[in-house]
């Protein structure tokens, strides 16, 4: 199988399933995108890492990474190798003591781990042909517009606009401590917006 590298474009609310999200992967050397429908818990595990948030206690994927590092297991790459009846199948290529091991994984878990290990994500031409979409022109109304995109402007005024930087940092720390990552993400966006000014 010829491997094609993918980058994480971002997450957006699913246009087809209520309460779900679309994880959008982009072909590194091309225009095709692969939207993968995932649940809110899986989306949160990916979003936390994309946003650079540090939870006070390790979440499941952080625990897996910590265990892997403790036992000197490296995650070398993630491969999305099959698409069957709308379900993507992935595997982790790990290395331990000079031996390579392949482990079956849900794609959302594989991507969450790839982010934490900073390893590449690959797929095949066959899967890109089946599931890849090309957007003629990306605009802010696009269904695959990333909610984590730095250039994405929120349509409404942030409810945190009246807080000082110190107050925002304190609110962010509290939100992370209470594991309210959705709130933490909104506060982080407000802090980032102010840093750009």
PDB file of C-alpha atoms in Angstrom:
ATOM      1  CA  UNK A   1       0.000   0.000   0.000  1.00  0.00           C
ATOM      2  CA  UNK A   2       1.343   3.405  -0.987  1.00  0.00           C
ATOM      3  CA  UNK A   3       1.002   5.611   2.091  1.00  0.00           C
ATOM      4  CA  UNK A   4      -0.401   9.126   1.778  1.00  0.00           C
ATOM      5  CA  UNK A   5       0.223  11.429   4.714  1.00  0.00           C
ATOM      6  CA  UNK A   6      -2.711  13.243   6.298  1.00  0.00           C
ATOM      7  CA  UNK A   7      -2.813  16.335   8.481  1.00  0.00           C
ATOM      8  CA  UNK A   8      -5.536  17.226  10.963  1.00  0.00           C
ATOM      9  CA  UNK A   9      -7.504  20.128   9.539  1.00  0.00           C
ATOM     10  CA  UNK A  10      -9.764  20.407  12.573  1.00  0.00           C
ATOM     11  CA  UNK A  11     -13.130  19.528  14.062  1.00  0.00           C
ATOM     12  CA  UNK A  12     -16.545  20.799  13.136  1.00  0.00           C
ATOM     13  CA  UNK A  13     -20.094  20.026  14.215  1.00  0.00           C
ATOM     14  CA  UNK A  14     -21.461  17.196  12.092  1.00  0.00           C
ATOM     15  CA  UNK A  15     -23.966  18.317   9.484  1.00  0.00           C
ATOM     16  CA  UNK A  16     -25.415  14.796   9.235  1.00  0.00           C
ATOM     17  CA  UNK A  17     -25.633  13.485  12.808  1.00  0.00           C
ATOM     18  CA  UNK A  18     -26.987  15.444  15.741  1.00  0.00           C
ATOM     19  CA  UNK A  19     -24.570  15.642  18.690  1.00  0.00           C
ATOM     20  CA  UNK A  20     -21.669  14.290  16.642  1.00  0.00           C
ATOM     21  CA  UNK A  21     -18.570  15.948  15.222  1.00  0.00           C
ATOM     22  CA  UNK A  22     -16.626  15.640  12.006  1.00  0.00           C
ATOM     23  CA  UNK A  23     -12.904  15.120  12.359  1.00  0.00           C
ATOM     24  CA  UNK A  24     -11.474  16.490   9.125  1.00  0.00           C
ATOM     25  CA  UNK A  25      -8.196  15.108   7.836  1.00  0.00           C
ATOM     26  CA  UNK A  26      -6.481  16.724   4.854  1.00  0.00           C
ATOM     27  CA  UNK A  27      -4.180  15.167   2.293  1.00  0.00           C
ATOM     28  CA  UNK A  28      -0.743  16.743   2.862  1.00  0.00           C
ATOM     29  CA  UNK A  29       0.187  16.912  -0.832  1.00  0.00           C
ATOM     30  CA  UNK A  30      -3.275  17.537  -2.296  1.00  0.00           C
ATOM     31  CA  UNK A  31      -6.736  19.036  -1.979  1.00  0.00           C
ATOM     32  CA  UNK A  32      -8.750  16.076  -0.735  1.00  0.00           C
ATOM     33  CA  UNK A  33     -10.339  16.028   2.705  1.00  0.00           C
ATOM     34  CA  UNK A  34     -11.666  13.068   4.690  1.00  0.00           C
ATOM     35  CA  UNK A  35     -14.467  13.878   7.163  1.00  0.00           C
ATOM     36  CA  UNK A  36     -14.812  11.200   9.851  1.00  0.00           C
ATOM     37  CA  UNK A  37     -17.866  11.281  12.118  1.00  0.00           C
ATOM     38  CA  UNK A  38     -16.934  10.863  15.793  1.00  0.00           C
ATOM     39  CA  UNK A  39     -18.713  11.263  19.120  1.00  0.00           C
ATOM     40  CA  UNK A  40     -18.409  14.226  21.500  1.00  0.00           C
ATOM     41  CA  UNK A  41     -16.108  12.396  23.960  1.00  0.00           C
ATOM     42  CA  UNK A  42     -13.725  11.443  21.137  1.00  0.00           C
ATOM     43  CA  UNK A  43     -13.881  14.992  19.765  1.00  0.00           C
ATOM     44  CA  UNK A  44     -13.025  16.363  23.205  1.00  0.00           C
ATOM     45  CA  UNK A  45      -9.960  14.093  23.482  1.00  0.00           C
ATOM     46  CA  UNK A  46      -8.700  15.450  20.154  1.00  0.00           C
ATOM     47  CA  UNK A  47      -9.700  19.088  20.768  1.00  0.00           C
ATOM     48  CA  UNK A  48      -7.941  19.236  24.144  1.00  0.00           C
ATOM     49  CA  UNK A  49      -4.664  18.303  22.485  1.00  0.00           C
ATOM     50  CA  UNK A  50      -5.205  20.613  19.491  1.00  0.00           C
ATOM     51  CA  UNK A  51      -5.941  23.501  21.852  1.00  0.00           C
ATOM     52  CA  UNK A  52      -2.879  22.750  24.002  1.00  0.00           C
ATOM     53  CA  UNK A  53      -4.937  22.421  27.190  1.00  0.00           C
ATOM     54  CA  UNK A  54      -3.327  20.603  30.107  1.00  0.00           C
ATOM     55  CA  UNK A  55      -5.848  18.735  32.268  1.00  0.00           C
ATOM     56  CA  UNK A  56      -5.008  18.484  35.986  1.00  0.00           C
ATOM     57  CA  UNK A  57      -5.211  14.670  35.817  1.00  0.00           C
ATOM     58  CA  UNK A  58      -4.320  12.480  32.843  1.00  0.00           C
ATOM     59  CA  UNK A  59      -7.209  11.643  30.541  1.00  0.00           C
ATOM     60  CA  UNK A  60      -7.436   8.183  28.966  1.00  0.00           C
ATOM     61  CA  UNK A  61      -5.167   8.936  25.988  1.00  0.00           C
ATOM     62  CA  UNK A  62      -2.664  10.711  28.239  1.00  0.00           C
ATOM     63  CA  UNK A  63      -2.641   7.633  30.490  1.00  0.00           C
ATOM     64  CA  UNK A  64      -2.003   5.374  27.475  1.00  0.00           C
ATOM     65  CA  UNK A  65       0.894   7.606  26.420  1.00  0.00           C
ATOM     66  CA  UNK A  66       2.341   7.641  29.952  1.00  0.00           C
ATOM     67  CA  UNK A  67       2.133   3.840  30.151  1.00  0.00           C
ATOM     68  CA  UNK A  68       3.744   3.459  26.716  1.00  0.00           C
ATOM     69  CA  UNK A  69       6.603   5.755  27.693  1.00  0.00           C
ATOM     70  CA  UNK A  70       7.063   3.964  31.033  1.00  0.00           C
ATOM     71  CA  UNK A  71       7.455   0.641  29.197  1.00  0.00           C
ATOM     72  CA  UNK A  72       9.564   2.204  26.425  1.00  0.00           C
ATOM     73  CA  UNK A  73       6.967   1.710  23.702  1.00  0.00           C
ATOM     74  CA  UNK A  74       7.089   4.245  20.859  1.00  0.00           C
ATOM     75  CA  UNK A  75       4.163   5.016  18.574  1.00  0.00           C
ATOM     76  CA  UNK A  76       5.764   5.359  15.141  1.00  0.00           C
ATOM     77  CA  UNK A  77       2.720   6.020  12.953  1.00  0.00           C
ATOM     78  CA  UNK A  78      -1.027   5.656  12.562  1.00  0.00           C
ATOM     79  CA  UNK A  79      -2.552   4.191   9.400  1.00  0.00           C
ATOM     80  CA  UNK A  80      -6.190   4.375   8.339  1.00  0.00           C
ATOM     81  CA  UNK A  81      -6.173   1.171   6.307  1.00  0.00           C
ATOM     82  CA  UNK A  82      -9.800   0.279   5.578  1.00  0.00           C
ATOM     83  CA  UNK A  83     -13.200   1.867   4.970  1.00  0.00           C
ATOM     84  CA  UNK A  84     -16.143  -0.489   5.168  1.00  0.00           C
ATOM     85  CA  UNK A  85     -19.836   0.467   5.376  1.00  0.00           C
ATOM     86  CA  UNK A  86     -18.890   4.014   6.390  1.00  0.00           C
ATOM     87  CA  UNK A  87     -16.561   2.891   9.190  1.00  0.00           C
ATOM     88  CA  UNK A  88     -12.851   3.719   9.090  1.00  0.00           C
ATOM     89  CA  UNK A  89     -10.405   1.149  10.455  1.00  0.00           C
ATOM     90  CA  UNK A  90      -7.006   2.160  11.794  1.00  0.00           C
ATOM     91  CA  UNK A  91      -3.912   0.609  13.285  1.00  0.00           C
ATOM     92  CA  UNK A  92      -1.050   1.824  15.404  1.00  0.00           C
ATOM     93  CA  UNK A  93       2.494   0.911  14.443  1.00  0.00           C
ATOM     94  CA  UNK A  94       4.434   0.645  17.698  1.00  0.00           C
ATOM     95  CA  UNK A  95       8.045  -0.216  18.443  1.00  0.00           C
ATOM     96  CA  UNK A  96       9.305  -1.899  21.589  1.00  0.00           C
ATOM     97  CA  UNK A  97      12.791  -3.262  22.080  1.00  0.00           C
ATOM     98  CA  UNK A  98      13.541  -3.103  18.364  1.00  0.00           C
ATOM     99  CA  UNK A  99      10.398  -5.066  17.472  1.00  0.00           C
ATOM    100  CA  UNK A 100       7.506  -3.507  15.520  1.00  0.00           C
ATOM    101  CA  UNK A 101       3.959  -4.320  16.625  1.00  0.00           C
ATOM    102  CA  UNK A 102       0.689  -3.409  14.873  1.00  0.00           C
ATOM    103  CA  UNK A 103      -2.349  -2.760  17.074  1.00  0.00           C
ATOM    104  CA  UNK A 104      -5.935  -2.365  15.848  1.00  0.00           C
ATOM    105  CA  UNK A 105      -7.587   0.908  16.911  1.00  0.00           C
ATOM    106  CA  UNK A 106     -10.645   3.047  16.420  1.00  0.00           C
ATOM    107  CA  UNK A 107      -9.685   5.931  14.162  1.00  0.00           C
ATOM    108  CA  UNK A 108     -10.648   8.590  16.718  1.00  0.00           C
ATOM    109  CA  UNK A 109      -8.411   6.951  19.358  1.00  0.00           C
ATOM    110  CA  UNK A 110      -5.591   6.543  16.839  1.00  0.00           C
ATOM    111  CA  UNK A 111      -5.737  10.250  15.939  1.00  0.00           C
ATOM    112  CA  UNK A 112      -5.880  11.294  19.625  1.00  0.00           C
ATOM    113  CA  UNK A 113      -2.756   9.204  20.269  1.00  0.00           C
ATOM    114  CA  UNK A 114      -0.994  10.439  17.111  1.00  0.00           C
ATOM    115  CA  UNK A 115      -1.426  13.990  18.405  1.00  0.00           C
ATOM    116  CA  UNK A 116       0.058  13.096  21.776  1.00  0.00           C
ATOM    117  CA  UNK A 117       3.002  11.173  20.315  1.00  0.00           C
ATOM    118  CA  UNK A 118       3.435  13.668  17.449  1.00  0.00           C
ATOM    119  CA  UNK A 119       3.586  10.857  14.930  1.00  0.00           C
ATOM    120  CA  UNK A 120       2.376  10.866  11.313  1.00  0.00           C
ATOM    121  CA  UNK A 121      -1.070   9.734  10.138  1.00  0.00           C
ATOM    122  CA  UNK A 122      -1.339   7.886   6.826  1.00  0.00           C
ATOM    123  CA  UNK A 123      -3.992   6.409   4.565  1.00  0.00           C
ATOM    124  CA  UNK A 124      -4.138   4.852   1.100  1.00  0.00           C
ATOM    125  CA  UNK A 125      -5.131   6.159  -2.317  1.00  0.00           C
ATOM    126  CA  UNK A 126      -8.039   3.710  -2.305  1.00  0.00           C
ATOM    127  CA  UNK A 127      -9.526   5.259   0.851  1.00  0.00           C
ATOM    128  CA  UNK A 128      -8.957   8.795  -0.447  1.00  0.00           C
ATOM    129  CA  UNK A 129     -10.803   7.820  -3.652  1.00  0.00           C
ATOM    130  CA  UNK A 130     -13.712   6.390  -1.649  1.00  0.00           C
ATOM    131  CA  UNK A 131     -14.045   9.020   1.073  1.00  0.00           C
ATOM    132  CA  UNK A 132     -12.062  12.053  -0.042  1.00  0.00           C
ATOM    133  CA  UNK A 133     -13.880  15.239  -0.952  1.00  0.00           C
ATOM    134  CA  UNK A 134     -12.526  18.307  -2.698  1.00  0.00           C
ATOM    135  CA  UNK A 135     -14.020  21.668  -1.836  1.00  0.00           C
ATOM    136  CA  UNK A 136     -14.214  24.024  -4.789  1.00  0.00           C
ATOM    137  CA  UNK A 137     -13.678  26.983  -2.479  1.00  0.00           C
ATOM    138  CA  UNK A 138     -13.530  26.967   1.289  1.00  0.00           C
ATOM    139  CA  UNK A 139     -15.530  29.665   2.986  1.00  0.00           C
ATOM    140  CA  UNK A 140     -16.747  30.242   6.513  1.00  0.00           C
ATOM    141  CA  UNK A 141     -20.038  28.450   5.784  1.00  0.00           C
ATOM    142  CA  UNK A 142     -18.262  25.281   4.678  1.00  0.00           C
ATOM    143  CA  UNK A 143     -19.392  22.171   6.587  1.00  0.00           C
ATOM    144  CA  UNK A 144     -15.745  21.239   7.176  1.00  0.00           C
ATOM    145  CA  UNK A 145     -14.695  24.664   8.454  1.00  0.00           C
ATOM    146  CA  UNK A 146     -12.543  24.012  11.481  1.00  0.00           C
ATOM    147  CA  UNK A 147     -13.870  25.213  14.809  1.00  0.00           C
ATOM    148  CA  UNK A 148     -10.251  25.299  15.955  1.00  0.00           C
ATOM    149  CA  UNK A 149      -8.951  27.331  13.016  1.00  0.00           C
ATOM    150  CA  UNK A 150      -7.028  30.400  14.191  1.00  0.00           C
ATOM    151  CA  UNK A 151      -8.646  32.539  11.472  1.00  0.00           C
ATOM    152  CA  UNK A 152     -12.169  31.490  12.379  1.00  0.00           C
ATOM    153  CA  UNK A 153     -14.107  34.421  13.823  1.00  0.00           C
ATOM    154  CA  UNK A 154     -16.888  33.639  16.250  1.00  0.00           C
ATOM    155  CA  UNK A 155     -20.130  35.221  15.043  1.00  0.00           C
ATOM    156  CA  UNK A 156     -21.116  36.340  18.525  1.00  0.00           C
ATOM    157  CA  UNK A 157     -19.228  38.519  20.975  1.00  0.00           C
ATOM    158  CA  UNK A 158     -17.467  36.470  23.600  1.00  0.00           C
ATOM    159  CA  UNK A 159     -19.120  36.523  27.021  1.00  0.00           C
ATOM    160  CA  UNK A 160     -15.590  36.847  28.442  1.00  0.00           C
ATOM    161  CA  UNK A 161     -14.784  40.134  26.685  1.00  0.00           C
ATOM    162  CA  UNK A 162     -15.266  42.193  29.865  1.00  0.00           C
ATOM    163  CA  UNK A 163     -12.706  40.209  31.912  1.00  0.00           C
ATOM    164  CA  UNK A 164      -9.089  41.284  32.404  1.00  0.00           C
ATOM    165  CA  UNK A 165      -6.224  39.006  31.318  1.00  0.00           C
ATOM    166  CA  UNK A 166      -5.550  37.970  34.926  1.00  0.00           C
ATOM    167  CA  UNK A 167      -9.238  37.191  35.488  1.00  0.00           C
ATOM    168  CA  UNK A 168      -9.359  35.170  32.258  1.00  0.00           C
ATOM    169  CA  UNK A 169      -6.291  33.167  33.292  1.00  0.00           C
ATOM    170  CA  UNK A 170      -7.890  32.426  36.650  1.00  0.00           C
ATOM    171  CA  UNK A 171     -11.147  31.364  34.945  1.00  0.00           C
ATOM    172  CA  UNK A 172      -9.157  29.159  32.554  1.00  0.00           C
ATOM    173  CA  UNK A 173      -7.301  27.479  35.432  1.00  0.00           C
ATOM    174  CA  UNK A 174     -10.627  26.864  37.241  1.00  0.00           C
ATOM    175  CA  UNK A 175     -12.252  25.412  34.111  1.00  0.00           C
ATOM    176  CA  UNK A 176      -9.321  23.024  33.579  1.00  0.00           C
ATOM    177  CA  UNK A 177      -9.296  22.069  37.270  1.00  0.00           C
ATOM    178  CA  UNK A 178     -13.036  21.270  37.035  1.00  0.00           C
ATOM    179  CA  UNK A 179     -12.464  19.395  33.754  1.00  0.00           C
ATOM    180  CA  UNK A 180     -14.858  21.719  31.892  1.00  0.00           C
ATOM    181  CA  UNK A 181     -12.838  21.659  28.679  1.00  0.00           C
ATOM    182  CA  UNK A 182     -15.516  23.239  26.517  1.00  0.00           C
ATOM    183  CA  UNK A 183     -15.512  26.336  28.732  1.00  0.00           C
ATOM    184  CA  UNK A 184     -11.698  26.255  28.884  1.00  0.00           C
ATOM    185  CA  UNK A 185     -11.547  26.212  25.082  1.00  0.00           C
ATOM    186  CA  UNK A 186     -13.756  29.317  24.835  1.00  0.00           C
ATOM    187  CA  UNK A 187     -11.649  31.171  27.417  1.00  0.00           C
ATOM    188  CA  UNK A 188      -8.442  30.113  25.609  1.00  0.00           C
ATOM    189  CA  UNK A 189      -9.927  31.523  22.365  1.00  0.00           C
ATOM    190  CA  UNK A 190     -10.560  34.864  24.096  1.00  0.00           C
ATOM    191  CA  UNK A 191      -6.980  34.933  25.418  1.00  0.00           C
ATOM    192  CA  UNK A 192      -5.594  34.083  21.963  1.00  0.00           C
ATOM    193  CA  UNK A 193      -7.729  36.772  20.336  1.00  0.00           C
ATOM    194  CA  UNK A 194      -6.277  39.392  22.695  1.00  0.00           C
ATOM    195  CA  UNK A 195      -2.702  38.234  22.096  1.00  0.00           C
ATOM    196  CA  UNK A 196      -3.138  38.818  18.357  1.00  0.00           C
ATOM    197  CA  UNK A 197      -4.171  42.452  18.860  1.00  0.00           C
TER     198      UNK A 197
END
